[in-house]
Amino acid sequence: MKNRGWIIVFASALIICAVWWLCITAFSSPAKTVGIYQNGELIEKIDLTTVTGEREIELSGEYGRNIVYISNGSIKMKSADCPDKICVKHGELESSGSPIVCLPNKVIIKFEDASEKIDAKAGAAG
Amino acid sequence: MNTKKVILSAVLTAFALVAFVIESAMPPVVPIYGVKIGLANVFTLFALYALGKRSATAVLLIRVSLAAVFAGQAVSLFYSLTGGVLSLLLMISLKRFFPVKRLWALSVLSAVMHNIGQLTAAVILTSTPQILFYFPILVVSGIIAGAVTGLCAQLVLLRLKHIYDKNF
Ligand SMILES: [Zn+2]
């Protein structure tokens, strides 16, 4: 394949992935239920609208502690002992954004899908 | 490997390590794992085209291991090793279809492979399939980073061709 062929291939891949990413982020529901996971297991599910005042959740992993902070309907990683601090630099979790990830301590904070919420409601009703 | 090759491989490894240290000292563009330029890869690519696959393998493996020691993070060793080895295997097996003039395209493929490998390692290690959310971002970042590092290596190789063709 010539240079031009490769440019076309990569440009299309770039566009497909950009559109894909926009679809994931733009059409995600305005969910307010957040799940905190560690080692792939659900630690806690929190409806941010029900938290009044401030709340801190402490998790401990291989590389020390992670402190999750909730206030005014928002959630963030307040501090962490992990070496890279990427989770802290992420800032507040946004419903249209990416989940907060701390790879060293294997912690993930993300909004739960709307579909899961509907399922839960249907389950409760039935 | 002759002595010249061994020495040049060692020099390239040292350069790659310096590039890695400088890059990790800079603040991340986006707070997402795996989104980076990967400057150190320029030297692996150079080694592959100028000196061959054995030199490239040595440059990659020694750089990744030493980088883990310098950064003091055993956890990152697993991720970078998975991504690095997968992308190197891809480059070695496809190199014959890519002359130096199209090295950049091979570099893009290998960077995307590197990011997919790292993402898979992260999913397995944290047993959290939700991280796959990042897949499109990592493909985009791989394409851009691969093109940049590939072009760097390509331009240098084209200019130095008369030197390494004579000596190695
Ligand atoms: Zn962290």
Short mmCIF file of C-alpha atoms and ligand atoms in Angstrom, two decimals:
data_model
loop_
_atom_site.label_atom_id
_atom_site.label_comp_id
_atom_site.label_asym_id
_atom_site.label_seq_id
_atom_site.Cartn_x
_atom_site.Cartn_y
_atom_site.Cartn_z
CA MET A 1 0.00 0.00 0.00
CA LYS A 2 1.21 3.51 -0.81
CA ASN A 3 1.47 6.31 1.71
CA ARG A 4 -1.84 7.75 0.55
CA GLY A 5 -3.61 4.42 1.16
CA TRP A 6 -2.34 4.30 4.73
CA ILE A 7 -3.31 7.92 5.34
CA ILE A 8 -6.87 7.10 4.24
CA VAL A 9 -6.99 3.98 6.44
CA PHE A 10 -5.73 5.79 9.54
CA ALA A 11 -7.85 8.89 8.95
CA SER A 12 -11.00 6.74 8.70
CA ALA A 13 -10.04 4.85 11.87
CA LEU A 14 -9.46 8.19 13.58
CA ILE A 15 -12.86 9.52 12.53
CA ILE A 16 -14.69 6.31 13.49
CA CYS A 17 -13.13 6.31 16.95
CA ALA A 18 -13.77 10.03 17.48
CA VAL A 19 -17.46 9.58 16.54
CA TRP A 20 -17.64 6.46 18.72
CA TRP A 21 -16.20 8.39 21.66
CA LEU A 22 -18.62 11.29 21.11
CA CYS A 23 -21.54 8.85 21.03
CA ILE A 24 -20.49 7.22 24.31
CA THR A 25 -20.04 10.55 26.06
CA ALA A 26 -22.80 12.70 24.49
CA PHE A 27 -25.63 10.20 24.70
CA SER A 28 -24.83 8.92 28.14
CA SER A 29 -27.74 9.49 30.49
CA PRO A 30 -27.60 12.18 33.16
CA ALA A 31 -27.25 9.42 35.74
CA LYS A 32 -26.57 10.36 39.31
CA THR A 33 -25.90 6.91 40.69
CA VAL A 34 -22.23 6.21 41.07
CA GLY A 35 -20.55 2.87 41.60
CA ILE A 36 -17.21 2.50 43.34
CA TYR A 37 -15.34 -0.63 42.33
CA GLN A 38 -12.16 -2.20 43.61
CA ASN A 39 -10.59 -5.32 42.06
CA GLY A 40 -13.67 -5.47 39.85
CA GLU A 41 -16.01 -5.83 42.80
CA LEU A 42 -18.67 -3.29 43.66
CA ILE A 43 -17.71 -1.63 46.94
CA GLU A 44 -20.60 0.81 47.13
CA LYS A 45 -23.36 2.24 44.98
CA ILE A 46 -24.28 5.81 45.87
CA ASP A 47 -27.04 8.08 44.63
CA LEU A 48 -25.22 11.43 44.69
CA THR A 49 -28.45 13.39 45.07
CA THR A 50 -29.13 11.74 48.42
CA VAL A 51 -25.82 12.75 49.97
CA THR A 52 -26.32 15.88 52.05
CA GLY A 53 -23.26 17.72 53.25
CA GLU A 54 -19.94 16.00 52.72
CA ARG A 55 -18.87 12.42 52.83
CA GLU A 56 -15.53 10.67 52.61
CA ILE A 57 -14.94 7.04 51.77
CA GLU A 58 -11.59 5.46 52.47
CA LEU A 59 -10.32 2.54 50.44
CA SER A 60 -7.06 0.72 50.88
CA GLY A 61 -5.15 -1.12 48.19
CA GLU A 62 -1.69 -2.43 47.39
CA TYR A 63 -0.24 1.09 47.16
CA GLY A 64 -1.91 2.60 50.22
CA ARG A 65 -5.12 4.53 50.68
CA ASN A 66 -7.53 6.29 48.34
CA ILE A 67 -9.89 8.88 49.78
CA VAL A 68 -13.09 9.45 47.81
CA TYR A 69 -14.89 12.72 48.52
CA ILE A 70 -18.55 13.49 47.88
CA SER A 71 -20.19 16.90 48.22
CA ASN A 72 -22.91 18.91 46.44
CA GLY A 73 -23.81 16.03 44.16
CA SER A 74 -20.29 15.55 42.87
CA ILE A 75 -17.66 12.93 43.52
CA LYS A 76 -13.89 12.99 43.20
CA MET A 77 -10.72 11.30 44.39
CA LYS A 78 -9.53 13.67 47.09
CA SER A 79 -6.19 12.06 47.76
CA ALA A 80 -4.36 8.84 47.06
CA ASP A 81 -1.12 7.15 48.01
CA CYS A 82 -0.70 5.63 44.56
CA PRO A 83 2.55 6.56 42.75
CA ASP A 84 1.06 8.27 39.68
CA LYS A 85 -1.86 10.27 41.20
CA ILE A 86 -3.71 10.11 37.88
CA CYS A 87 -6.93 9.43 39.81
CA VAL A 88 -6.54 12.66 41.82
CA LYS A 89 -5.64 14.72 38.73
CA HIS A 90 -8.83 13.49 37.04
CA GLY A 91 -10.86 15.83 39.26
CA GLU A 92 -14.62 15.54 39.58
CA LEU A 93 -16.44 12.70 37.88
CA GLU A 94 -18.55 14.06 35.03
CA SER A 95 -21.52 12.18 33.67
CA SER A 96 -20.35 12.81 30.11
CA GLY A 97 -16.73 12.03 30.86
CA SER A 98 -14.57 9.05 31.54
CA PRO A 99 -14.54 7.07 34.78
CA ILE A 100 -12.00 7.87 37.48
CA VAL A 101 -9.43 5.11 37.42
CA CYS A 102 -6.64 4.32 39.87
CA LEU A 103 -4.75 1.46 38.26
CA PRO A 104 -2.20 0.89 41.05
CA ASN A 105 -4.91 0.39 43.66
CA LYS A 106 -7.36 -1.07 41.11
CA VAL A 107 -10.11 1.42 41.99
CA ILE A 108 -12.73 2.61 39.52
CA ILE A 109 -15.42 5.23 40.10
CA LYS A 110 -18.06 5.49 37.38
CA PHE A 111 -21.65 6.40 36.73
CA GLU A 112 -23.97 3.43 36.49
CA ASP A 113 -25.79 2.91 33.20
CA ALA A 114 -29.34 4.16 32.80
CA SER A 115 -30.33 0.71 31.56
CA GLU A 116 -29.20 -0.79 34.86
CA LYS A 117 -31.32 1.74 36.70
CA ILE A 118 -34.39 0.89 34.63
CA ASP A 119 -33.81 -2.80 35.24
CA ALA A 120 -33.52 -2.18 38.96
CA LYS A 121 -36.76 -0.19 38.95
CA ALA A 122 -38.58 -2.84 36.93
CA GLY A 123 -37.27 -5.45 39.32
CA ALA A 124 -38.49 -3.49 42.32
CA ALA A 125 -41.92 -2.89 40.75
CA GLY A 126 -42.38 -6.53 39.80
CA MET B 1 25.80 -9.41 16.89
CA ASN B 2 29.12 -7.72 16.31
CA THR B 3 30.70 -5.29 18.74
CA LYS B 4 29.58 -2.23 16.78
CA LYS B 5 25.97 -3.36 16.94
CA VAL B 6 26.17 -4.11 20.66
CA ILE B 7 27.63 -0.70 21.40
CA LEU B 8 25.11 1.16 19.24
CA SER B 9 22.25 -0.83 20.82
CA ALA B 10 23.48 0.21 24.26
CA VAL B 11 23.65 3.87 23.20
CA LEU B 12 20.13 3.67 21.76
CA THR B 13 18.87 2.08 24.99
CA ALA B 14 20.38 4.94 27.00
CA PHE B 15 18.76 7.52 24.71
CA ALA B 16 15.42 5.72 24.96
CA LEU B 17 15.65 5.71 28.74
CA VAL B 18 16.40 9.46 28.80
CA ALA B 19 13.43 10.09 26.49
CA PHE B 20 11.23 8.01 28.79
CA VAL B 21 12.36 9.84 31.94
CA ILE B 22 11.83 13.28 30.33
CA GLU B 23 8.40 12.29 29.08
CA SER B 24 7.22 10.92 32.42
CA ALA B 25 8.41 14.10 34.17
CA MET B 26 6.02 16.15 32.03
CA PRO B 27 2.41 16.58 33.18
CA PRO B 28 0.03 14.20 31.36
CA VAL B 29 -1.94 15.70 28.44
CA VAL B 30 -5.10 13.90 29.56
CA PRO B 31 -5.47 12.04 32.87
CA ILE B 32 -5.95 8.71 31.13
CA TYR B 33 -3.54 5.78 31.29
CA GLY B 34 -1.79 5.05 28.03
CA VAL B 35 -2.37 8.45 26.40
CA LYS B 36 1.18 9.61 25.66
CA ILE B 37 3.55 10.14 22.77
CA GLY B 38 5.97 7.35 23.65
CA LEU B 39 9.15 9.12 22.57
CA ALA B 40 11.28 6.17 23.67
CA ASN B 41 9.76 4.18 20.83
CA VAL B 42 11.66 6.30 18.29
CA PHE B 43 14.83 4.50 19.40
CA THR B 44 13.27 1.03 19.21
CA LEU B 45 12.13 1.81 15.67
CA PHE B 46 15.56 3.12 14.75
CA ALA B 47 17.20 -0.02 16.16
CA LEU B 48 14.79 -2.25 14.23
CA TYR B 49 15.50 -0.64 10.87
CA ALA B 50 19.19 0.17 11.27
CA LEU B 51 20.40 -2.83 13.29
CA GLY B 52 17.78 -5.57 13.07
CA LYS B 53 15.25 -7.33 15.24
CA ARG B 54 17.65 -8.65 17.87
CA SER B 55 18.93 -5.16 18.64
CA ALA B 56 15.40 -3.77 18.71
CA THR B 57 14.29 -6.48 21.15
CA ALA B 58 17.26 -5.75 23.41
CA VAL B 59 16.66 -1.97 23.30
CA LEU B 60 12.99 -2.44 24.17
CA LEU B 61 13.33 -5.00 26.96
CA ILE B 62 16.26 -3.30 28.71
CA ARG B 63 14.64 0.13 28.45
CA VAL B 64 11.30 -1.08 29.85
CA SER B 65 12.94 -2.95 32.76
CA LEU B 66 15.25 -0.05 33.65
CA ALA B 67 12.38 2.43 33.33
CA ALA B 68 10.40 0.44 35.89
CA VAL B 69 13.40 0.60 38.25
CA PHE B 70 13.85 4.36 37.72
CA ALA B 71 10.17 5.16 38.10
CA GLY B 72 9.94 2.78 41.06
CA GLN B 73 6.67 1.29 39.91
CA ALA B 74 6.55 -2.46 39.56
CA VAL B 75 2.91 -2.17 38.53
CA SER B 76 3.74 -0.21 35.39
CA LEU B 77 6.30 -2.84 34.32
CA PHE B 78 3.55 -5.35 33.60
CA TYR B 79 1.52 -2.91 31.51
CA SER B 80 4.44 -1.53 29.52
CA LEU B 81 5.88 -5.00 28.98
CA THR B 82 2.60 -6.38 27.64
CA GLY B 83 2.11 -3.42 25.31
CA GLY B 84 5.77 -3.23 24.31
CA VAL B 85 6.25 -6.92 23.52
CA LEU B 86 3.01 -7.15 21.53
CA SER B 87 3.86 -4.09 19.44
CA LEU B 88 7.42 -5.29 18.84
CA LEU B 89 6.21 -8.72 17.67
CA LEU B 90 3.85 -6.97 15.27
CA MET B 91 6.65 -4.76 13.91
CA ILE B 92 9.08 -7.64 13.49
CA SER B 93 6.54 -9.76 11.62
CA LEU B 94 5.32 -6.97 9.34
CA LYS B 95 8.61 -5.13 8.77
CA ARG B 96 9.27 -6.71 5.37
CA PHE B 97 6.10 -5.08 3.98
CA PHE B 98 7.19 -1.64 5.14
CA PRO B 99 10.27 -0.02 3.60
CA VAL B 100 11.80 2.93 5.50
CA LYS B 101 9.64 5.28 3.41
CA ARG B 102 6.52 3.80 4.99
CA LEU B 103 7.93 3.21 8.45
CA TRP B 104 5.46 5.73 9.87
CA ALA B 105 2.52 3.48 8.91
CA LEU B 106 4.07 0.48 10.67
CA SER B 107 4.70 2.70 13.68
CA VAL B 108 1.01 3.69 13.78
CA LEU B 109 -0.06 0.03 13.66
CA SER B 110 2.36 -0.87 16.41
CA ALA B 111 1.34 2.06 18.62
CA VAL B 112 -2.32 1.08 18.33
CA MET B 113 -1.33 -2.53 19.11
CA HIS B 114 0.66 -1.28 22.11
CA ASN B 115 -2.35 0.56 23.52
CA ILE B 116 -4.72 -2.33 22.93
CA GLY B 117 -2.26 -4.64 24.70
CA GLN B 118 -1.99 -2.29 27.67
CA LEU B 119 -5.74 -1.90 27.87
CA THR B 120 -6.23 -5.67 27.82
CA ALA B 121 -3.61 -6.07 30.55
CA ALA B 122 -5.43 -3.44 32.64
CA VAL B 123 -8.77 -5.20 32.16
CA ILE B 124 -7.27 -8.53 33.22
CA LEU B 125 -5.25 -7.15 36.13
CA THR B 126 -8.10 -5.13 37.64
CA SER B 127 -10.81 -7.58 36.45
CA THR B 128 -12.85 -4.54 35.43
CA PRO B 129 -14.16 -4.81 31.85
CA GLN B 130 -15.56 -1.26 32.22
CA ILE B 131 -12.10 0.11 31.37
CA LEU B 132 -12.83 -0.92 27.75
CA PHE B 133 -14.71 2.39 27.74
CA TYR B 134 -11.33 3.92 26.85
CA PHE B 135 -10.87 1.82 23.71
CA PRO B 136 -11.68 4.54 21.12
CA ILE B 137 -9.55 7.15 22.94
CA LEU B 138 -6.58 4.79 23.05
CA VAL B 139 -6.90 4.01 19.34
CA VAL B 140 -6.95 7.73 18.50
CA SER B 141 -3.99 8.39 20.79
CA GLY B 142 -2.12 5.42 19.29
CA ILE B 143 -2.62 6.68 15.74
CA ILE B 144 -1.37 10.18 16.55
CA ALA B 145 1.52 9.08 18.76
CA GLY B 146 2.56 6.36 16.32
CA ALA B 147 2.62 8.78 13.41
CA VAL B 148 4.75 11.29 15.35
CA THR B 149 7.32 8.79 16.63
CA GLY B 150 7.33 6.91 13.31
CA LEU B 151 8.01 10.08 11.33
CA CYS B 152 10.86 11.02 13.70
CA ALA B 153 12.53 7.63 13.23
CA GLN B 154 11.86 7.67 9.49
CA LEU B 155 13.41 11.10 8.90
CA VAL B 156 16.51 10.23 10.91
CA LEU B 157 16.92 6.86 9.16
CA LEU B 158 16.61 8.40 5.69
CA ARG B 159 19.27 10.98 6.52
CA LEU B 160 21.67 8.50 8.10
CA LYS B 161 21.17 5.76 5.52
CA HIS B 162 24.60 6.17 3.94
CA ILE B 163 26.23 5.77 7.36
CA TYR B 164 24.55 2.64 8.67
CA ASP B 165 24.44 0.90 5.29
CA LYS B 166 28.22 1.06 5.16
CA ASN B 167 28.87 0.09 8.76
CA PHE B 168 26.32 -2.55 9.78
ZN ZN C 1 -4.34 6.59 41.79
#
